[in-house]
XYZ file of C-alpha atoms in Angstrom:
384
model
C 216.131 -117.849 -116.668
C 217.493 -115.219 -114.746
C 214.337 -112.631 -114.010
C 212.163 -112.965 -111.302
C 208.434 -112.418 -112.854
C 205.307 -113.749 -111.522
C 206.203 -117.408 -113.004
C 209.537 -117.066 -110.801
C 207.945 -116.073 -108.116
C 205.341 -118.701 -108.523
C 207.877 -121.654 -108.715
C 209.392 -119.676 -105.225
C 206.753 -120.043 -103.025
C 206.276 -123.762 -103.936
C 209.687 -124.819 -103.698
C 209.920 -122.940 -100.270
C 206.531 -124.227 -99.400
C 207.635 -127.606 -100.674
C 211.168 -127.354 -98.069
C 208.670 -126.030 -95.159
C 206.578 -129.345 -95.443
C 209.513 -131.767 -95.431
C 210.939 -130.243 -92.715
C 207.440 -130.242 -90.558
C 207.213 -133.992 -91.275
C 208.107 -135.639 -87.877
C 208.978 -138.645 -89.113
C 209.312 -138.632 -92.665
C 208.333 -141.641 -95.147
C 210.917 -143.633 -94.762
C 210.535 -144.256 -98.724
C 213.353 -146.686 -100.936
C 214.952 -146.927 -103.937
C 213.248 -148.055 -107.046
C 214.859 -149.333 -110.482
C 216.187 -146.959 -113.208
C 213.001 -148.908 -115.295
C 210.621 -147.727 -112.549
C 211.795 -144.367 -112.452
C 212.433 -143.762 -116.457
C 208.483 -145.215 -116.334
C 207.070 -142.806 -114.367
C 209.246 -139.438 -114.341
C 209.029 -139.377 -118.578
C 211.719 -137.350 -120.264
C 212.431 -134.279 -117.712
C 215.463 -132.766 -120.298
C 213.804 -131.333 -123.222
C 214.691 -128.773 -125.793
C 211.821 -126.587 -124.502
C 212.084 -127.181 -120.790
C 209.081 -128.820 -118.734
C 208.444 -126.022 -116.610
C 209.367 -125.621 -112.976
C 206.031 -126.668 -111.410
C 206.214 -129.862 -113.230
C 209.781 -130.374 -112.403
C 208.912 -130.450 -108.648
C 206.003 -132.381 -109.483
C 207.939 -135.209 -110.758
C 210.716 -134.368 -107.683
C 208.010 -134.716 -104.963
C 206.206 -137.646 -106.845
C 208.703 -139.926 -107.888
C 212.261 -138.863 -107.188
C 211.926 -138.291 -103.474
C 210.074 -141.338 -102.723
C 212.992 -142.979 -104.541
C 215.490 -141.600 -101.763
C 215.508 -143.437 -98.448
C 215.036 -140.822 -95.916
C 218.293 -140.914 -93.471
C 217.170 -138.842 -90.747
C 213.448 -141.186 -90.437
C 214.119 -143.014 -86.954
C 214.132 -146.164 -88.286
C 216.894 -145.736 -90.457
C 219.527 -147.762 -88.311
C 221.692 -148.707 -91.389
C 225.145 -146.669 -92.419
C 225.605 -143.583 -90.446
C 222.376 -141.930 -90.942
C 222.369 -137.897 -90.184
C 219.406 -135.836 -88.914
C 219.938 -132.624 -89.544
C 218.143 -129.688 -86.910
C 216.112 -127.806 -88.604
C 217.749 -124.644 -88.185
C 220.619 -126.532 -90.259
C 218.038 -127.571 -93.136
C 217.006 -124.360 -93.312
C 219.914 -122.619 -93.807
C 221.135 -124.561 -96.251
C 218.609 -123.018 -98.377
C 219.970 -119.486 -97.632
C 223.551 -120.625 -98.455
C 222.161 -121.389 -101.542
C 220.510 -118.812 -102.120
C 223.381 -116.403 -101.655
C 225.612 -117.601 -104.528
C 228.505 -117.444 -102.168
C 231.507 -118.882 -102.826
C 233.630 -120.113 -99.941
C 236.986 -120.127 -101.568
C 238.824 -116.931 -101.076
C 238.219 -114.388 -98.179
C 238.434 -111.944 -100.467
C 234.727 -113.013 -102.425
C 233.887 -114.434 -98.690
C 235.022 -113.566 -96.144
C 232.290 -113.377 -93.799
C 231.406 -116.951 -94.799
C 234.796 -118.413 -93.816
C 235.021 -115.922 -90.526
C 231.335 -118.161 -89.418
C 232.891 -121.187 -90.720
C 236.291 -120.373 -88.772
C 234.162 -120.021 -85.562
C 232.662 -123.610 -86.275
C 235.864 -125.102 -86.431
C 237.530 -123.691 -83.759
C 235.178 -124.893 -80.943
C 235.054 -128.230 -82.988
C 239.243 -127.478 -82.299
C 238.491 -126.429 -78.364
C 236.620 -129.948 -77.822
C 239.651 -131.793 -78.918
C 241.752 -129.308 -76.957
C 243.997 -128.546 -79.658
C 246.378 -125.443 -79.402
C 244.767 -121.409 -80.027
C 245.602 -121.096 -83.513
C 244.225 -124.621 -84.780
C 242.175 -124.153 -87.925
C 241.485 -125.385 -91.391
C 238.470 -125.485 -93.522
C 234.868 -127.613 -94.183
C 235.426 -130.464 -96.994
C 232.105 -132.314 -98.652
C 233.514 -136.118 -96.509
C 236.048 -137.964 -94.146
C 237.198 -138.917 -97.614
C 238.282 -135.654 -98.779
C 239.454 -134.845 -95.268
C 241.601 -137.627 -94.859
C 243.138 -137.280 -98.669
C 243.951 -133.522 -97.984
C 244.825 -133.859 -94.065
C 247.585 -136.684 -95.730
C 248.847 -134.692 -98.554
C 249.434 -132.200 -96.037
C 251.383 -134.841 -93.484
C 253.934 -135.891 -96.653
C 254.265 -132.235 -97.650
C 256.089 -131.454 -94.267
C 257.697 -134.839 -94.366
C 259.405 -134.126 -97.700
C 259.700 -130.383 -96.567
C 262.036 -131.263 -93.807
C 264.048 -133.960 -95.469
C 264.862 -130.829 -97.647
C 264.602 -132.088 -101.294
C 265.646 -135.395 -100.190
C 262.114 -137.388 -100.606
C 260.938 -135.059 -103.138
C 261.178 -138.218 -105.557
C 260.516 -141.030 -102.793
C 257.271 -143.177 -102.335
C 255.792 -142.033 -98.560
C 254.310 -144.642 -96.281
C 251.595 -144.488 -94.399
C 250.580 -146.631 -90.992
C 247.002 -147.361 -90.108
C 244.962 -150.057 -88.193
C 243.556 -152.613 -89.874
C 240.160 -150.687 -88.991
C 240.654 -147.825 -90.645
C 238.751 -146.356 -93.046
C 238.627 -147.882 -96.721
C 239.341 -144.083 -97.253
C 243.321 -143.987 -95.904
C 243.684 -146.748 -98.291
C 241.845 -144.811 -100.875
C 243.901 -141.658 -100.241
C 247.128 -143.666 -100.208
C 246.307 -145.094 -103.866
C 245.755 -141.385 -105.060
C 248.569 -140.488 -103.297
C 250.603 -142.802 -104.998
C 251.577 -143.888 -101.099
C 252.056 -147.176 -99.612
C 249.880 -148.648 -96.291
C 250.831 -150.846 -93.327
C 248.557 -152.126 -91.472
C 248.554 -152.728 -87.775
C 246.458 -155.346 -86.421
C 244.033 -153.872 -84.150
C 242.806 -156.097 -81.235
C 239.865 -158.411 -81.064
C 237.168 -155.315 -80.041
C 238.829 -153.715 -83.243
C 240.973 -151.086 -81.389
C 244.230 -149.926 -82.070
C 247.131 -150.393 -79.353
C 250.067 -149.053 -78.664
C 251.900 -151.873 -78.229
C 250.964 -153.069 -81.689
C 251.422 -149.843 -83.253
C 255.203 -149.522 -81.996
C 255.651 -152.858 -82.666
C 254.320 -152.687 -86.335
C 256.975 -149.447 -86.795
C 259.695 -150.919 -85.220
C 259.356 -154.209 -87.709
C 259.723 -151.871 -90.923
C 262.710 -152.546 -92.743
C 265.057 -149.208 -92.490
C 264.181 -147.989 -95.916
C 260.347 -148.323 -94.796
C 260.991 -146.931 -91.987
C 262.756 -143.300 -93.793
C 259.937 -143.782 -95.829
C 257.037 -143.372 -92.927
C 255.663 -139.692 -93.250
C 252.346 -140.341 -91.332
C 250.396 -142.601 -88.548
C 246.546 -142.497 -88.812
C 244.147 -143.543 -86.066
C 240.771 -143.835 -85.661
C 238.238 -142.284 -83.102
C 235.284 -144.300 -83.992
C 235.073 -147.088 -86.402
C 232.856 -147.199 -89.004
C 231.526 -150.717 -87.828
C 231.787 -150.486 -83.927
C 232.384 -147.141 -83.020
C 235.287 -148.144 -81.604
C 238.049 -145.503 -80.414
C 241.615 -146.370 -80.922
C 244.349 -145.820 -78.213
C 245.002 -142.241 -79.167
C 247.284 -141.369 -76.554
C 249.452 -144.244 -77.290
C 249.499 -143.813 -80.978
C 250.210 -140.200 -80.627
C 253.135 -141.337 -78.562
C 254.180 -143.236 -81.200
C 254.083 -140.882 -84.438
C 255.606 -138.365 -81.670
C 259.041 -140.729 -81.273
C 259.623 -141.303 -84.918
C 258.884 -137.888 -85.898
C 255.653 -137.843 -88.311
C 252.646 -136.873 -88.698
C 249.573 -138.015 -86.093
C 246.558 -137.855 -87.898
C 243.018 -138.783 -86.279
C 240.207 -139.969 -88.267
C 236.985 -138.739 -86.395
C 234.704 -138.746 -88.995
C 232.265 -140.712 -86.999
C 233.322 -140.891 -83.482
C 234.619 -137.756 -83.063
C 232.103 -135.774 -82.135
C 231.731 -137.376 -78.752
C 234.070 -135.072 -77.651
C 230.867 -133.141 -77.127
C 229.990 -135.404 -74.243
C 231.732 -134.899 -70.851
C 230.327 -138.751 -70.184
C 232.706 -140.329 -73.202
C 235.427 -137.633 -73.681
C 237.692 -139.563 -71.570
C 237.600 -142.149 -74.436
C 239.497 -139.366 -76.785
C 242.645 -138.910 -74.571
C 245.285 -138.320 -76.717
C 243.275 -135.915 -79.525
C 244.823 -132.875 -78.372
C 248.221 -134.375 -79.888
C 247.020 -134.596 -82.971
C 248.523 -133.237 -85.823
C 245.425 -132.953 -88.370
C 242.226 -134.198 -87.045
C 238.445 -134.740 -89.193
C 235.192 -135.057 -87.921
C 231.578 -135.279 -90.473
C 228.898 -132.915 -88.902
C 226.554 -134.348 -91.236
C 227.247 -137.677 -88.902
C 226.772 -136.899 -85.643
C 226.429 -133.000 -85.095
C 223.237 -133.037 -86.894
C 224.583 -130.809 -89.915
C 222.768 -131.859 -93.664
C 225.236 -133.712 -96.136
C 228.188 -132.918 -97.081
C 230.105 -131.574 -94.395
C 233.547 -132.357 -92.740
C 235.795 -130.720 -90.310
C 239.597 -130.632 -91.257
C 241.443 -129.028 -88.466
C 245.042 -128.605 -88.167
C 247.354 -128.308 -85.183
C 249.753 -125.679 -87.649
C 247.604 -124.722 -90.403
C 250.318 -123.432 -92.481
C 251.319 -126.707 -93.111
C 248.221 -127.399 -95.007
C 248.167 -124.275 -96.764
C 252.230 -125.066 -98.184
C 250.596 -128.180 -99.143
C 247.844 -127.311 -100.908
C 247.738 -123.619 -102.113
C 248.029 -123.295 -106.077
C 249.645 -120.724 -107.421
C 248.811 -119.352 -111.358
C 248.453 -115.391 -112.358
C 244.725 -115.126 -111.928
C 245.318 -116.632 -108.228
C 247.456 -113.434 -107.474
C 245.071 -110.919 -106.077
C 243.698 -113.738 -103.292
C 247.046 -114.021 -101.974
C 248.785 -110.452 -101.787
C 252.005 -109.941 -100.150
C 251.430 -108.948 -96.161
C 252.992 -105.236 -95.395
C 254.930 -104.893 -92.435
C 252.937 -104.833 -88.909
C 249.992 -106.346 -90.793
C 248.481 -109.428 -90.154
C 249.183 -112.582 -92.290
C 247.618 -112.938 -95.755
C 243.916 -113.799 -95.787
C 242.529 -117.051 -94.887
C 241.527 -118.512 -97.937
C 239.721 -121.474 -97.825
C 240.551 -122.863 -100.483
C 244.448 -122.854 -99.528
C 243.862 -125.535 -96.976
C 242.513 -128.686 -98.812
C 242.756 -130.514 -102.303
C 240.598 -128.191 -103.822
C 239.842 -124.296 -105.029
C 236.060 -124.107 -105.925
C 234.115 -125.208 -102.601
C 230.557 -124.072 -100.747
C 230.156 -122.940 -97.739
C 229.478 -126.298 -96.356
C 230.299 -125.321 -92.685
C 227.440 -122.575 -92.355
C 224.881 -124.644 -91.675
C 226.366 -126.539 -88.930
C 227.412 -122.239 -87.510
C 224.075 -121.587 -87.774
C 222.688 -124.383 -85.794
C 225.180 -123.608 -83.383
C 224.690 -119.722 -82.914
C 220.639 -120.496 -82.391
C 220.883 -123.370 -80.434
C 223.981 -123.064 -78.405
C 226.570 -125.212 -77.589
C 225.201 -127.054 -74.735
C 222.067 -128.047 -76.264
C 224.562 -130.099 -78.382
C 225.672 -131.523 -75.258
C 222.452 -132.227 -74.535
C 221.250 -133.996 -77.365
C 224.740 -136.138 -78.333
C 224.233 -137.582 -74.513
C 220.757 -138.276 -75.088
C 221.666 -140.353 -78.341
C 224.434 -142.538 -76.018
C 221.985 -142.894 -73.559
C 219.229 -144.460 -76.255
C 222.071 -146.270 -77.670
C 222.813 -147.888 -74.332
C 219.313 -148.420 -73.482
C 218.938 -150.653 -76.655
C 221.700 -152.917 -76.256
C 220.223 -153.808 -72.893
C 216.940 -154.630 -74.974
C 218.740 -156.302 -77.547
């Protein structure tokens, strides 16, 4: 399985060939799901003690499993949040995979997280957080919002000094968050209050500080963390940031942004207005694979003060040792692991892609093309 003869070679050439043709096709077949009847019908048995061959395999793939797969970047795909990838982001997704590299440690790759590090900090310059903002690519908003969280009750119970170590954190969020705060929450073993948002489905401030200020006192010693949202999953809708960032600031916790959708705006100088209030922001996610045309899965978790999401999440055991050696005096800080700064340790190197599209395209030709979709956007709800 492992030596590249002619047949290796063979199966090469027409899975890259394969790649080159669906990323040519301008649109794609939109295509649909079909029933696990359909598809056991006409793929066969594809696990067998002998193997089918490759050729075959991508037979059956190209056939009958694509076609099976609604294509989300076709422009008629107007449901969900569909992605459309550049092509210089498709394509190096194949070389990421291709390179075996694992994105964990800077000591196995480190010049994977340094391209990944330069991704998130201009993604960390739009939202005009501090120099020194970082944090690391996660496969969704919901393992970005799970990890950004763990990281906001970590400082919480930090600072009380032993006193919450025991104590069941609350979290406050708008009634249009996410079903992924509440999800995060459960695993958490958290609580959630929700705050009303108003009739367009925004967030106030008024209603957030009046939400906090109605928690009982033992809620309220409780709170570690308030969550808004910059662009709701049904609307698009961007909360009051400012205001809520004003609140989290006055009781003390953690101001965490949920830009998994919306937050790319901040790419376009005709909406960034609509963020004010990001820059306060003590943890902050955005998807690429939404709306800065990166291929699934992809999501930005940046921190204000990284370090307190690698306290929160680096794991310690004896064969962890030689990724986190002691700093000598006049040296720099340990290495930036990647895997210190979310709920995980074995992770891809999601965030090359979206590096790569930037480096060849530039920056403004993001600009460019994020405007472009808010202009079409506008132009059809004056058709509709």
């Amino acid at each position: 399985m492992h030596h590249h003869d002619a047949s290796a070679e063979e199966l090469t050439q027409a899975v890259v060939r394969y790649a080159i043709e669906r990323v040519r096709l301008d649109p794609p077949p939109l295509d649909g799901p079909r029933t696990p009847t359909e598809l056991r019908r006409e793929a066969g048995r594809t696990i067998t003690e002998d193997g089918i061959g490759g050729t075959e395999a991508l037979r059956i793939f190209a056939d009958v499993l694509a076609p099976a797969c609604i294509s989300i970047d076709h422009p008629r795909f107007l449901a969900f949040l569909p992605a459309a990838p550049t092509e210089a982001a498709v394509l190096f997704d194949l070389v990421v995979g291709a390179s075996s590299i694992y994105g964990g440690s800077w000591l196995e790759g480190a010049g994977a997280i340094f391209a990944e590090n330069e991704a998130l900090s201009w993604i960390a310059g739009l939202a005009g957080l501090p120099e020194g903002a970082g944090g690391v690519f996660v496969s969704g908003g919901t393992a970005g919002n799970l990890s950004a969280l763990l990281a906001a009750r970590w400082r919480w119970r930090h600072l009380a000094n032993g006193r919450h170590d025991r104590t069941r954190g609350l979290i406050v969020a708008s009634t249009g968050a996410h079903s992924s705060v509440a999800q995060a929450a459960r695993a958490m073993d958290a609580d959630v209050v929700l705050c009303p948002a108003d009739v367009s489905g925004r967030l106030s401030g008024a209603a957030l500080e009046q939400t906090v200020a109605g928690l009982l006192a033992q809620d309220r010693d409780r709170l570690f963390a308030v969550v808004a949202t910059a662009g709701t999953t049904n609307a698009g809708v961007v909360d009051d940031l400012a205001a809520a960032a004003a609140v989290a600031e006055s009781t003390g916790v953690w101001f965490h942004v949920d830009g998994a959708y919306g937050a790319a705006g901040l790419a376009a100088p005709s909406v960034r207005d609509r963020f004010a209030g990001i820059d306060r922001a003590d943890s902050l996610i955005l998807d690429p694979h939404k709306w800065l045309f990166a291929p699934f899965d992809s999501c930005a978790l940046i921190y204000r003060d990284p370090e307190s999401g690698r306290a929160a999440h680096t794991q310690q055991a004896e064969y962890l040792d030689v990724l986190h050696p002691v700093a000598e005096p006049g040296q720099e800080s340990g290495p930036w692991n990647a895997s210190d700064y979310a709920h995980h340790l074995s992770r891809r190197a999601r965030g090359l892609p979206l590096w790569f599209s930037l480096a060849t395209h530039g920056s403004n030709a993001y600009t460019e093309a994020i405007e472009t979709t808010l202009r079409v956007t506008r132009e059809g709800a004056v058709l509709i």
